[in-house]
Coordinates of C-alpha atoms in Angstrom, one line a residue:
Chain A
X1 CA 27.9 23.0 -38.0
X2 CA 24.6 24.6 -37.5
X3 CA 23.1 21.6 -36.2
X4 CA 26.0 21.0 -34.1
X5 CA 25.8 23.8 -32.0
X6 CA 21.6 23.0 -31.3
X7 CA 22.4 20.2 -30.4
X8 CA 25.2 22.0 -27.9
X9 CA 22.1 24.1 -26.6
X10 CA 19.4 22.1 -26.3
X11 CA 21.7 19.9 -24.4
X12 CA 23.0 22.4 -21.9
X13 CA 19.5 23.9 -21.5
X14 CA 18.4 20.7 -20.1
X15 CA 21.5 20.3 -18.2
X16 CA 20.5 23.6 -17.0
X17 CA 16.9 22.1 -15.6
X18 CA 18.0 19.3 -13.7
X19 CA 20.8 21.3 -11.8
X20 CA 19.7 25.2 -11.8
X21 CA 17.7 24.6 -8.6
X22 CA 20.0 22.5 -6.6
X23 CA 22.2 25.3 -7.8
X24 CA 20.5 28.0 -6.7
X25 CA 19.9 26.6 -3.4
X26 CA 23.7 26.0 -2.7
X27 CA 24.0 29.4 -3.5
X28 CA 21.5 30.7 -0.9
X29 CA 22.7 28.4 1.5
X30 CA 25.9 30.3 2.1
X31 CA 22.9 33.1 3.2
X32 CA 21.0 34.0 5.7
X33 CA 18.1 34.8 3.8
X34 CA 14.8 32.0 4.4
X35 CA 13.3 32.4 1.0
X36 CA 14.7 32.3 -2.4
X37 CA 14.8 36.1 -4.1
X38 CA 15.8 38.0 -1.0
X39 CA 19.4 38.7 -1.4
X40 CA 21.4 38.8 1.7
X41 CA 24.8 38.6 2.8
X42 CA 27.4 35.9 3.0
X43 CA 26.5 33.6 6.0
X44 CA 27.8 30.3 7.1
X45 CA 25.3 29.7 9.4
X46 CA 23.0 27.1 8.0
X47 CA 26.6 24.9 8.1
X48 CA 27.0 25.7 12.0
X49 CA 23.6 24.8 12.7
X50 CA 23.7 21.4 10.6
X51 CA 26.9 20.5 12.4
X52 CA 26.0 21.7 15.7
X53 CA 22.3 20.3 16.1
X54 CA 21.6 17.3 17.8
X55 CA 18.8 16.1 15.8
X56 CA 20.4 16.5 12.3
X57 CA 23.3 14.5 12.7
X58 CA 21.7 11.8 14.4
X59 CA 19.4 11.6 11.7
X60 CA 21.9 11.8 8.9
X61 CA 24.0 9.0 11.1
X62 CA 21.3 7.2 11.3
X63 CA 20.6 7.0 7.6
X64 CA 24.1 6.4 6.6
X65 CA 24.0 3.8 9.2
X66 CA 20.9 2.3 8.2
X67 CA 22.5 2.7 4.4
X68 CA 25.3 0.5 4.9
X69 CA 24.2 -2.0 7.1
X70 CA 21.2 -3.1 5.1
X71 CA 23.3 -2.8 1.8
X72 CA 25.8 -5.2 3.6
X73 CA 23.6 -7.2 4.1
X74 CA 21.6 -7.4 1.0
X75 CA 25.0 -7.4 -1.2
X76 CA 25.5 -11.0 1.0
X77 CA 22.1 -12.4 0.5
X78 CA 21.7 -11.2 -3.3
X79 CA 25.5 -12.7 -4.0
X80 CA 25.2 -16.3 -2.5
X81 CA 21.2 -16.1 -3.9
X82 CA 22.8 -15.2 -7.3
X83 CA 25.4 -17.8 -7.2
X84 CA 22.8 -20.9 -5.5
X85 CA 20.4 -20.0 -8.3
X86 CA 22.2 -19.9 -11.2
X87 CA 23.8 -23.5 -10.4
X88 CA 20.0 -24.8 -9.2
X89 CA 17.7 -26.8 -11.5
X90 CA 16.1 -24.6 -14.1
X91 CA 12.7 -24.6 -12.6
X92 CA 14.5 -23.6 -9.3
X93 CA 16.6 -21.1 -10.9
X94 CA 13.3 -19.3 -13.0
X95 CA 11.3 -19.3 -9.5
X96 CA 13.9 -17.4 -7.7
X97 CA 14.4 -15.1 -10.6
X98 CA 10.7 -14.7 -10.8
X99 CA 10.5 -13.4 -7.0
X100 CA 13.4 -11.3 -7.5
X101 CA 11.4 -9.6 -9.8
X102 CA 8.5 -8.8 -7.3
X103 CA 10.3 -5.9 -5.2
X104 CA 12.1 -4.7 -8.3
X105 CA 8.7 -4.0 -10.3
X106 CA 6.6 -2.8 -6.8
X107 CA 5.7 0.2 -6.1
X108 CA 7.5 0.8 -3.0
X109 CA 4.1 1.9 -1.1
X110 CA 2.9 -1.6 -1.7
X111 CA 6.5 -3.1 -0.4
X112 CA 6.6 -1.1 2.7
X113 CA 2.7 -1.4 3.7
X114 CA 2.9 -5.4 3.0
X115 CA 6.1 -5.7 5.0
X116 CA 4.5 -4.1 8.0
X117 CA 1.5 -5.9 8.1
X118 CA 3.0 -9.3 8.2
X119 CA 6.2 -8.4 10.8
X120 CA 3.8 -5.5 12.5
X121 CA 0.3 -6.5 12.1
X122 CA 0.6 -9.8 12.2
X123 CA 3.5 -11.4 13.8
X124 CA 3.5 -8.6 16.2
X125 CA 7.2 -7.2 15.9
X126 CA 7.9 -3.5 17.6
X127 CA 9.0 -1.3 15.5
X128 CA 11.3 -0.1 18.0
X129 CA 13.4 -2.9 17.4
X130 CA 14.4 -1.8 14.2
X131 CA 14.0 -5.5 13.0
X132 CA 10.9 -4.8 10.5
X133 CA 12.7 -1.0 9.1
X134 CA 15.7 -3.5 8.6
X135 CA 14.3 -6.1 6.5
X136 CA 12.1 -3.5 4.6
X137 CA 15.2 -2.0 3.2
X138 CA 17.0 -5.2 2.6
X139 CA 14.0 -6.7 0.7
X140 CA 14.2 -3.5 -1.7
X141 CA 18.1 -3.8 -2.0
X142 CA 18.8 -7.1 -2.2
X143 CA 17.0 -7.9 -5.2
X144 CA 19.1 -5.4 -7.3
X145 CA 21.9 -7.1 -6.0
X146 CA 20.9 -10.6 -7.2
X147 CA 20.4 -8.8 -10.7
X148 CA 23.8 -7.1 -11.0
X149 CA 25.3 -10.3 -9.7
X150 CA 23.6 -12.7 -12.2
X151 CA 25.3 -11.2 -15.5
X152 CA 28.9 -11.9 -14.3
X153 CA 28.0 -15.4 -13.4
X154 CA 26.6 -16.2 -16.7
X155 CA 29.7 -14.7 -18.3
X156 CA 31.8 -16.6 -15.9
X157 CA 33.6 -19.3 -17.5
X158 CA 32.3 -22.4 -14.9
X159 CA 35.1 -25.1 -16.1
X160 CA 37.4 -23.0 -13.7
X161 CA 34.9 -24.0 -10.5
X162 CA 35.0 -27.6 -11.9
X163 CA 39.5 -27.0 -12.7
X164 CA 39.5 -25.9 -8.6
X165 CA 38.2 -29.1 -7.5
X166 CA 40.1 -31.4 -9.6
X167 CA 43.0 -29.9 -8.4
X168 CA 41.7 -30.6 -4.9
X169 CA 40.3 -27.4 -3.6
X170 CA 37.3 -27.8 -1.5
X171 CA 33.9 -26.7 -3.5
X172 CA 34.4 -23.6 0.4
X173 CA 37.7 -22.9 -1.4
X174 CA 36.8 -22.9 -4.5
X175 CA 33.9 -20.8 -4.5
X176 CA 35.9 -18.4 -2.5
X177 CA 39.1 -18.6 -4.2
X178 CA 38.1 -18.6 -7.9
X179 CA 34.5 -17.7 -8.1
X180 CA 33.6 -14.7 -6.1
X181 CA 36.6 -12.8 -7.2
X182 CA 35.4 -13.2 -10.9
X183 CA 32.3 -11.8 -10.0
X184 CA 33.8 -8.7 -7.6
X185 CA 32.4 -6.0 -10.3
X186 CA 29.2 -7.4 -9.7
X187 CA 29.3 -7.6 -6.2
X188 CA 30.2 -3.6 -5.6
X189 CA 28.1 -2.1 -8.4
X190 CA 25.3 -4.3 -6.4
X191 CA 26.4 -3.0 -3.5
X192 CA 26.5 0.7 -4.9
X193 CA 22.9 0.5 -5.8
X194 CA 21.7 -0.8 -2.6
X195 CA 23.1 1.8 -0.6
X196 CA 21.8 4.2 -3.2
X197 CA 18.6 3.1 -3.0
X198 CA 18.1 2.6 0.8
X199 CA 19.4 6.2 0.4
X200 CA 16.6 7.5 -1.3
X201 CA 13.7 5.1 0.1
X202 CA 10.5 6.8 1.6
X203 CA 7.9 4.7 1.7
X204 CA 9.1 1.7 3.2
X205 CA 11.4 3.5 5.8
X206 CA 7.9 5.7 6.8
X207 CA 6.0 2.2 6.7
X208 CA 8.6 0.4 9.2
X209 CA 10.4 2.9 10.9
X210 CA 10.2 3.6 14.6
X211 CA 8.0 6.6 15.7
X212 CA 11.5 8.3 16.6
X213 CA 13.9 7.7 13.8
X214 CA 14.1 9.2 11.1
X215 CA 15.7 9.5 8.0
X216 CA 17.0 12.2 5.5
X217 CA 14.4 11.1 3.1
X218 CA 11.2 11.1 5.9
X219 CA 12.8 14.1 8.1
X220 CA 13.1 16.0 5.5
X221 CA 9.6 15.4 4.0
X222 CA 8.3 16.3 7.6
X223 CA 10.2 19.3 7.8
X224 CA 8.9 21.1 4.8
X225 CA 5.7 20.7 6.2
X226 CA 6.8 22.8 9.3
X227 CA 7.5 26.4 9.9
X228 CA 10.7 26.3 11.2
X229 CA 12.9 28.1 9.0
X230 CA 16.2 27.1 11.1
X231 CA 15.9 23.8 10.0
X232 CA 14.5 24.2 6.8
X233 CA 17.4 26.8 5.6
X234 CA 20.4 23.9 8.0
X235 CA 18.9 21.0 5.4
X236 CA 19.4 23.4 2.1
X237 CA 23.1 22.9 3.4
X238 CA 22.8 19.1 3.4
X239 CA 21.6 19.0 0.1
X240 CA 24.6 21.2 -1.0
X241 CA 27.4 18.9 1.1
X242 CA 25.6 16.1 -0.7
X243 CA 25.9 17.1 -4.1
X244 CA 29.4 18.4 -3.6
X245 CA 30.1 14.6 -2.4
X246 CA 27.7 13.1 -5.6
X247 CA 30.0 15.6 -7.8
X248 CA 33.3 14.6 -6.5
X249 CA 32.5 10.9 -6.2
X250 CA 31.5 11.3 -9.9
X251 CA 35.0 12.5 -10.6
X252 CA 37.1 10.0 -8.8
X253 CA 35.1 7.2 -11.1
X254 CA 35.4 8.9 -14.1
X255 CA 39.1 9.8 -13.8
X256 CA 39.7 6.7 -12.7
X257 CA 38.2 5.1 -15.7
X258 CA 39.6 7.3 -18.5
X259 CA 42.9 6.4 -16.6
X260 CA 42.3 3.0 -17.3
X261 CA 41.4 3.1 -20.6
X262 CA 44.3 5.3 -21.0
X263 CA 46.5 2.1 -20.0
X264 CA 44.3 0.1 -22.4
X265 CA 45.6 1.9 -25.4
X266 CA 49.2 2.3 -25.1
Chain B
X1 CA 24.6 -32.1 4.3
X2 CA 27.3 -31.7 1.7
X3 CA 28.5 -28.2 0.8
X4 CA 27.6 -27.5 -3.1
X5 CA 26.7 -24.4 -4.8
X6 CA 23.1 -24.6 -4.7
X7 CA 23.4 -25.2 -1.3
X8 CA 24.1 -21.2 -1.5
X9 CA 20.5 -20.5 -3.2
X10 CA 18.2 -21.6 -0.2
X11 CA 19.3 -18.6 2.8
X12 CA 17.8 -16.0 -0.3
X13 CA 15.1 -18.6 -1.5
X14 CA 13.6 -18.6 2.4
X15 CA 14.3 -14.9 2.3
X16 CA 12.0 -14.2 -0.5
X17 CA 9.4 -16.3 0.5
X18 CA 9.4 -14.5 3.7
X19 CA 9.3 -11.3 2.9
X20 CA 8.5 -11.0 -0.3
X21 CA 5.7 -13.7 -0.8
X22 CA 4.6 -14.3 2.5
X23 CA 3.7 -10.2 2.8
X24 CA 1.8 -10.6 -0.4
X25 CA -0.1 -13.6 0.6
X26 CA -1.5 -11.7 3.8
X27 CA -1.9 -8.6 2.3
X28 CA -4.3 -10.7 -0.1
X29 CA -6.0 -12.3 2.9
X30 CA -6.4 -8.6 4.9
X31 CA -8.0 -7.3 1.1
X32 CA -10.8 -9.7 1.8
X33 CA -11.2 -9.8 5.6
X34 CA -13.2 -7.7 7.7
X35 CA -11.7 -6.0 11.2
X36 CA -13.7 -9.5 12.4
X37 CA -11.5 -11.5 10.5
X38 CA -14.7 -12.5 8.3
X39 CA -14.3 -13.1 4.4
X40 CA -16.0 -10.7 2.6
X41 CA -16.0 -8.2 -0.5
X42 CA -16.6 -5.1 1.5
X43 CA -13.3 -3.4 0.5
X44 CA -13.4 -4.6 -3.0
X45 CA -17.0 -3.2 -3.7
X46 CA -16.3 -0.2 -1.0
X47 CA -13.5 1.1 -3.5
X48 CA -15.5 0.7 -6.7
X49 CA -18.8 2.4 -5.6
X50 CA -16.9 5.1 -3.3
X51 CA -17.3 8.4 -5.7
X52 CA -14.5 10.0 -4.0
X53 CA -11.8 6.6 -4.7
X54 CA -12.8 6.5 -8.1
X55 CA -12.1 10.2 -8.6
X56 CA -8.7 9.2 -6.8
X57 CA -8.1 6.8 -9.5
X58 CA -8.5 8.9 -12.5
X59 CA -6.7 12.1 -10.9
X60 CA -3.8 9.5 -10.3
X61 CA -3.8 7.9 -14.0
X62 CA -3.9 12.1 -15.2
X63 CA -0.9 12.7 -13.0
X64 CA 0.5 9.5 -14.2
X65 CA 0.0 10.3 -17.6
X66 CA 1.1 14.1 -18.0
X67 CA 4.3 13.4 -16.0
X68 CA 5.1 10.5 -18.5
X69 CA 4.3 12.4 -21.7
X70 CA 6.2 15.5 -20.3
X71 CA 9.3 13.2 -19.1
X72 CA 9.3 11.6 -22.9
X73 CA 9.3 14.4 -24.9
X74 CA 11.9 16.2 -22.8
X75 CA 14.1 12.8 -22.6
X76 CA 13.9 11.4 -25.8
X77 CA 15.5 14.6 -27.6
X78 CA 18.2 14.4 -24.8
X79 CA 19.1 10.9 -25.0
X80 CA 18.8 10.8 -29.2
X81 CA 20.8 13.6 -29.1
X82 CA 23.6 12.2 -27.0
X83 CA 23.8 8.5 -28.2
X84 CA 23.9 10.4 -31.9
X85 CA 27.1 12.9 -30.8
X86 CA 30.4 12.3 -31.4
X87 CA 31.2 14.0 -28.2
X88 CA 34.1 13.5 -26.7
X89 CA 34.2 11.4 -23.3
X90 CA 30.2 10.6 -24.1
X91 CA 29.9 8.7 -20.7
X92 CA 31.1 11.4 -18.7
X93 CA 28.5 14.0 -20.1
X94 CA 26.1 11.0 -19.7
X95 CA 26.9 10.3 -15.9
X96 CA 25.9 14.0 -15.4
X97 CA 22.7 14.0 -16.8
X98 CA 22.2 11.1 -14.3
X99 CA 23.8 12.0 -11.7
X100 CA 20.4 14.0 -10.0
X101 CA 19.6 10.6 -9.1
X102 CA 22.2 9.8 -6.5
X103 CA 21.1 13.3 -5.0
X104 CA 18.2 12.2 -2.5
X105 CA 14.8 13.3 -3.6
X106 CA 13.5 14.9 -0.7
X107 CA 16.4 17.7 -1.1
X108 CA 15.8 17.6 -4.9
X109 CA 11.8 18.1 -4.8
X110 CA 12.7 20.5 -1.7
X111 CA 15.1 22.8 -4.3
X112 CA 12.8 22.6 -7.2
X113 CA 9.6 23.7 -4.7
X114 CA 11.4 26.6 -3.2
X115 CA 12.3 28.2 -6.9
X116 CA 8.4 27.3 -7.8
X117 CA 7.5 29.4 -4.5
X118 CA 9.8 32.1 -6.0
X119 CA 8.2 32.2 -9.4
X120 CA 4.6 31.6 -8.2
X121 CA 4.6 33.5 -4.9
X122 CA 1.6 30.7 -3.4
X123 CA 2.1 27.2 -4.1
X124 CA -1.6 26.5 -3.8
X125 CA -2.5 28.2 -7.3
X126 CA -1.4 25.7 -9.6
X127 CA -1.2 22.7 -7.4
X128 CA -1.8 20.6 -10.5
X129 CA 1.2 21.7 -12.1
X130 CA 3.0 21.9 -9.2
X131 CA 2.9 18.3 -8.7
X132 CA 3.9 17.2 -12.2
X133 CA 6.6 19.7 -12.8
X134 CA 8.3 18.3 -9.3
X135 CA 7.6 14.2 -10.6
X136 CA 9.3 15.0 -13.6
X137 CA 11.9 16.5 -12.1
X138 CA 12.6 13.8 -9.5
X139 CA 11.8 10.8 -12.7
X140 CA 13.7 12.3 -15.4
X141 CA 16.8 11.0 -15.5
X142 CA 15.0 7.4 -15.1
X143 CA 13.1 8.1 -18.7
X144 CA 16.4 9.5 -20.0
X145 CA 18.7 6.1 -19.3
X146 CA 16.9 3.6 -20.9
X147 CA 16.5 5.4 -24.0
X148 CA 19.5 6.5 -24.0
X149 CA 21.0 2.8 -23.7
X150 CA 18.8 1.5 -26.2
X151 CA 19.5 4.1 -28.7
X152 CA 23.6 3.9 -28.3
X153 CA 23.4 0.4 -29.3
X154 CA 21.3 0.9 -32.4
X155 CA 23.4 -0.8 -35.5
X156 CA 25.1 2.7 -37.2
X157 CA 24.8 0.8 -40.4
X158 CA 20.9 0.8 -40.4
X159 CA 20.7 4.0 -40.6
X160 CA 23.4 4.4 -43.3
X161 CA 21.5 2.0 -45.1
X162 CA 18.2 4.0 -45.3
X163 CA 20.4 7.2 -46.3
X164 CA 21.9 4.8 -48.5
X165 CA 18.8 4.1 -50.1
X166 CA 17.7 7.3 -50.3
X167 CA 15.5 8.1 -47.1
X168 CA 16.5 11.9 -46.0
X169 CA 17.0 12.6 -42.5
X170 CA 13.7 12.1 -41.4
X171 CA 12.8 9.4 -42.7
X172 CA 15.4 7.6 -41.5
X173 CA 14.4 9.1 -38.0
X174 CA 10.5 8.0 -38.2
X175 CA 11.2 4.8 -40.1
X176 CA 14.2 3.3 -38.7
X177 CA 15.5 5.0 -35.3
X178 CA 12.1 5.8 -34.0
X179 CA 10.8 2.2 -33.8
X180 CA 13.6 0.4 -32.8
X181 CA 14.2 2.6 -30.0
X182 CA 10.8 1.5 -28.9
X183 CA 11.8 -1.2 -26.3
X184 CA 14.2 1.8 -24.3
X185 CA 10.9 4.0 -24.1
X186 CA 8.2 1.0 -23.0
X187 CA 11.3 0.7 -20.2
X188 CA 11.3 4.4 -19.6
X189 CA 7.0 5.1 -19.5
X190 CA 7.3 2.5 -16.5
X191 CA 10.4 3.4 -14.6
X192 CA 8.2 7.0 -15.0
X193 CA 4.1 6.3 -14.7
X194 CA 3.7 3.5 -12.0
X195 CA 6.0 5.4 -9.5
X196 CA 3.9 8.7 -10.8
X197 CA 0.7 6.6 -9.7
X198 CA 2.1 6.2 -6.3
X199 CA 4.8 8.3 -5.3
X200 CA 2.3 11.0 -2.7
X201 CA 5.4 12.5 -1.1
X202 CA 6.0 14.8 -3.9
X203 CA 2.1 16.1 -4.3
X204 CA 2.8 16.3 -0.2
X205 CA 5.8 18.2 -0.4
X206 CA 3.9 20.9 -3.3
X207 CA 1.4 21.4 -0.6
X208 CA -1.1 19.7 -3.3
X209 CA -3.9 18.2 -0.9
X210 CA -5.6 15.7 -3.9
X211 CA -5.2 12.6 -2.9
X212 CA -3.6 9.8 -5.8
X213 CA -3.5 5.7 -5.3
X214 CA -0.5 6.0 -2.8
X215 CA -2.1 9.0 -0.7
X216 CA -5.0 6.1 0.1
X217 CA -2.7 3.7 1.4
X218 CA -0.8 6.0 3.4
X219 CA -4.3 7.9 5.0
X220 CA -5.4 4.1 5.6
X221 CA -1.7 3.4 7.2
X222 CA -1.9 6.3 9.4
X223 CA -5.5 5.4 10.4
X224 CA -4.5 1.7 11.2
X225 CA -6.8 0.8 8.7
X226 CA -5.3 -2.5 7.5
X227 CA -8.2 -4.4 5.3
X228 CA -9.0 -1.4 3.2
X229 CA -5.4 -0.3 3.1
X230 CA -4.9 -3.7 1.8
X231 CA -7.2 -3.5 -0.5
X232 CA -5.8 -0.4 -2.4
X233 CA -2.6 -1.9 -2.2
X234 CA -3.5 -5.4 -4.0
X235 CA -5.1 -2.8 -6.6
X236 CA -2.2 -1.1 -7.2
X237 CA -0.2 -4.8 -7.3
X238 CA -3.3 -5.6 -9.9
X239 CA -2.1 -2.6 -12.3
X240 CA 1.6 -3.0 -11.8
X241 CA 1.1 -6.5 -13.3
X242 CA -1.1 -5.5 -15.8
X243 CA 1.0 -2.7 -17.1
X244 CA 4.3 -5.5 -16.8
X245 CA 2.8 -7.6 -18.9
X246 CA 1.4 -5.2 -21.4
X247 CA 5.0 -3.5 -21.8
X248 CA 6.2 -7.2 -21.5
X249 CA 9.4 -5.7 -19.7
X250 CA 10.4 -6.9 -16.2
X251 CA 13.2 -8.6 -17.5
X252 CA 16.3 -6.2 -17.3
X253 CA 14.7 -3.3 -15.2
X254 CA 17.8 -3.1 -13.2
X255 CA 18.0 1.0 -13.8
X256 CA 16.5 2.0 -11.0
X257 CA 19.0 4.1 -8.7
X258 CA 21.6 4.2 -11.7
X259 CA 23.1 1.0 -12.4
X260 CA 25.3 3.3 -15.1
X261 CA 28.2 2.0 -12.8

C-alpha cells in the first residue's frame, strides 16, 4: 500500500513538471500583468489582441496552412512510396528504406541548411516562391509517413491484391479498392505525425522560409527576443488555445477508443 | 508502361534522391570547396585548429550530455513506474505524459523561461542551467516513450521467475528489468542527445549567448557562408552516423512527434 501511493506521488510530481508552466501561463494569460508574479486582475485582452492583430493570424494561418498542405502531400508520396517499395525487388525495397532513414535520423539543422543550398544556392530557387520551405517540410514528414505505412502492409494479407485481379479488377482498382483501405490506419496516424511535425519544425522552416513568413514556431522564437510585451503576453494566449485544443483532441481519441473497446467486450 | 505496384515506388524513389541525397551530395562538395569553387581542406583543417570551434564542440557534447543524463534519470522512474502499475485506463495516463509534445515548443520553452525569470529574477546568471533545464523540458517526453514501450512489453513471467527463484526485489530490478530494458533507453539517449547537440533555438530563447554545433551552422547561414556552414553540417552528419551505428538503432525510430496514435 505504501509503495502504492509513491508511486501515486512521484507520478503526479512529474506530471506536475511537464504541465505546471504551461499552466501557470494560461492562468496569467486571462491578466494583464507582463511578467509572471505580479498579480493583476481578470483581463481578456491578450485574446482580443490575438484575434484582432493582423500579423498573428496570418502567421497562425499560415502555419496551419503550411501544416496541412505539406502533410497532404507527404501522406501521398510516403503511402504510394510505402506500397511501390514493399512490392519492389529486395535490393530496391532496402535502398528506399535506407533513404527513408536519412531525414528521420538528421538533425533537422542539417536537413534544412542542405535543402537550401541545393534549391537556394545552387539551383537558384527564390524563396519567395515558397517552393524550397515546401519541399523542406515534406522531406521531414514524408518519411514518417513511409514508416507508419510500411507495418500495415507487411501485416496485409497480399493474396487478397492477387483474389482482386483474378476476379478481374484492374491492378488501379485493386489497389484502390482492396489495398489502401486495409492500410487506412496507417495512412492517418502518418498523416497525424506529419502535420505534427511540420507543426513544431524550426530549423528547416528558418532555413527555407521567405524573409516575410513566418511561422508559430520561428515568430515566436523572434518575438521573445523583442520587447514588445503586447505580443509577447497575445502569444501566452495561443499557447493556452493550443493546449485547450491538444487537451480536448486528447479526449475525443481516448473516449473514442475506450468506446470501442467497450463494444469489444460485450 | 503497364500499371503494377512497383510502378508506385519510383514518384518517392526520385523524391528522395532529390532532396534527400542529392542535398547531401552538394553539401559534401560545398564542405570541400572554396568561395572559388576550388577543392581544398580549408574548412576541414579551419574547424579543427579554430580554438573557439573546438570549445564549441565540447560545450555542445556537455550540454548534450547533462540534458541526457538528467532526461534518463527523471524518465526512467516514470516510465518503470507506469508499465509496472496496474492502473486503470494505463494508456490514457500515458497519452498525458506525452501529450507536451503535440504542444509546440516555442510556447513550451516560452512558458518554462518565463517561470525561470520568475524564480531567477535575470536569466543571464545561470545560463548554463538555464539551457538544459529548458532541453529537458522540451525532450522529455521523447526519453519517456521509448522506455516506456520497451518496458510494458517485458515478459511478466521473467520477473516472476527471478522472485521465483529467490532474487528480492532488487535484484530482480538490476538483474533482469534493468538490462532488458536497455534497447528502449539506447532509443531514448538519441531521440534526447543528437537533437541536444543541435537544437540552438532553446540556448536562444534562455538568452544563453554560447554557441553549440547548431549555433555554427545557423551564424554561417545568416552570414551566407555556405562552404564552412557545410562543413559543420557534414560534421554533425559524421556524428549522427557514428552515434547510429554505435546504438545500432535507426531501425524503428518512428517516435518522433508521438506516433502513440
Amino acid at each position: 500500500m505504501k509503495k502504492k501511493i509513491g508511486t501515486s506521488v512521484f507520478l503526479c510530481i512529474m506530471l506536475l513538471v511537464l504541465y505546471l508552466p504551461i499552466v501557470i501561463l494560461a492562468v496569467y494569460s486571462f491578466t494583464d500583468a507582463t511578467n509572471i508574479g505580479a498579480i493583476r486582475g481578470f483581463s481578456m485582452h491578450n485574446y482580443v489582441t490575438l484575434f484582432t492583430t493582423p500579423e498573428l493570424l496570418e502567421m497562425i494561418g499560415g502555419t496551419l496552412i503550411l501544416a496541412l498542405g505539406s502533410a497532404v502531400l507527404a501522406t501521398f508520396l510516403g503511402t504510394i512510396g510505402a506500397i511501390g517499395s514493399f512490392y519492389s525487388k529486395k535490393k530496391v525495397n532496402a535502398a528506399i528504406s535506407t533513404i527513408n532513414q536519412i531525414p528521420v535520423i538528421n538533425a533537422d539543422v542539417v536537413t534544412g541548411f542542405s535543402i537550401c543550398i541545393l534549391l537556394v544556392v545552387v539551383l537558384g530557387v527564390s524563396k519567395d516562391t515558397f517552393v524550397p520551405l515546401v519541399i523542406g517540410h515534406v522531406t521531414l514528414c514524408a518519411p514518417f509517413v513511409y514508416l507508419s505505412v510500411m507495418p500495415k502492409i507487411r501485416q496485409m494479407d497480399s493474396s487478397l491484391y492477387e483474389a482482386a485481379l483474378d476476379l478481374g479488377a484492374t491492378p488501379f482498382g485493386a489497389l484502390t479498392q482492396v489495398v489502401i483501405p486495409q492500410i487506412v490506419p496507417g495512412i492517418i496516424s502518418g498523416f497525424g505525425l506529419a502535420v505534427t511535425l511540420s507543426l513544431d519544425d524550426y530549423f528547416i522552416t528558418t532555413y527555407t522560409k521567405p524573409a516575410t513568413f513566418n511561422t508559430i514556431s520561428t515568430y515566436v522564437v523572434n518575438a521573445t527576443k523583442g520587447s514588445q510585451t503586447t505580443i509577447k503576453t497575445a502569444l501566452w494566449a495561443l499557447s493556452t488555445i493550443i493546449f485547450a485544443v491538444v487537451i480536448l483532441f486528447v479526449a475525443i481519441v481516448n473516449f473514442r477508443t475506450v468506446k470501442k473497446e467497450e463494444a469489444q467486450d460485450v | 508502361m503497364k500499371f503494377s505496384r512497383k510502378t508506385l515506388g519510383i514518384p518517392y524513389s526520385v523524391f528522395l534522391i532529390l532532396f534527400v541525397v542529392l542535398p547531401l551530395v552538394v553539401l559534401f562538395f560545398y564542405a570541400f570547396t572554396n568561395g572559388q569553387g576550388q577543392f581544398t581542406f580549408a574548412n576541414l583543417t579551419g574547424f579543427f585548429t579554430d580554438p573557439n570551434a573546438i570549445g564549441t564542440l565540447i560545450y555542445s557534447f556537455a550540454i548534450a550530455a547533462v540534458t541526457t543524463i538528467v532526461c534518463l534519470l527523471l524518465a526512467y522512474p516514470t516510465a518503470y513506474l507506469l508499465a509496472m502499475s496496474s492502473l486503470k485506463s494505463k494508456s490514457v495516463i500515458v497519452m498525458i505524459f506525452v501529450m507536451p509534445m503535440w504542444i509546440n515548443f516555442s510556447l513550451r520553452i516560452t512558458a518554462m523561461k518565463e517561470i525561470l525569470t520568475f524564480l531567477e529574477g535575470n536569466l543571464s546568471m545561470y545560463p548554463f542551467l538555464n539551457s538544459v533545464i529548458g532541453m529537458t523540458y522540451d525532450f522529455l517526453p521523447f526519453m519517456i516513450l521509448p522506455i516506456y514501450t520497451t518496458i510494458s512489453r517485458l515478459d511478466g513471467a521473467l520477473r516472476e521467475a527471478a522472485m521465483d527463484l529467490g532474487a528480492d526485489e532488487r535484484s530482480t530490478f538490476l538483474t533482469v528489468t534493468l538490462p532488458l530494458s536497455v534497447p528502449g533507453i539506447i532509443s531514448g539517449v538519441s531521440m534526447v542527445f543528437l537533437p541536444a547537440m543541435t537544437n540552438y533555438v532553446v540556448l536562444d530563447m534562455m538568452n544563453n549567448s554560447t554557441y553549440i554545433m547548431g549555433s555554427l551552422i545557423g551564424s554561417y547561414f545568416a552570414a551566407y557562408n555556405w562552404h564552412a556552414g557545410s562543413m559543420i553540417a557534414l560534421i554533425l552528419l559524421g556524428l549522427i552516423c557514428l552515434f547510429t551505428l554505435l546504438s545500432g538503432s535507426g531501425e524503428e525510430d518512428n517516435q518522433r512527434g508521438g506516433a502513440l496514435l
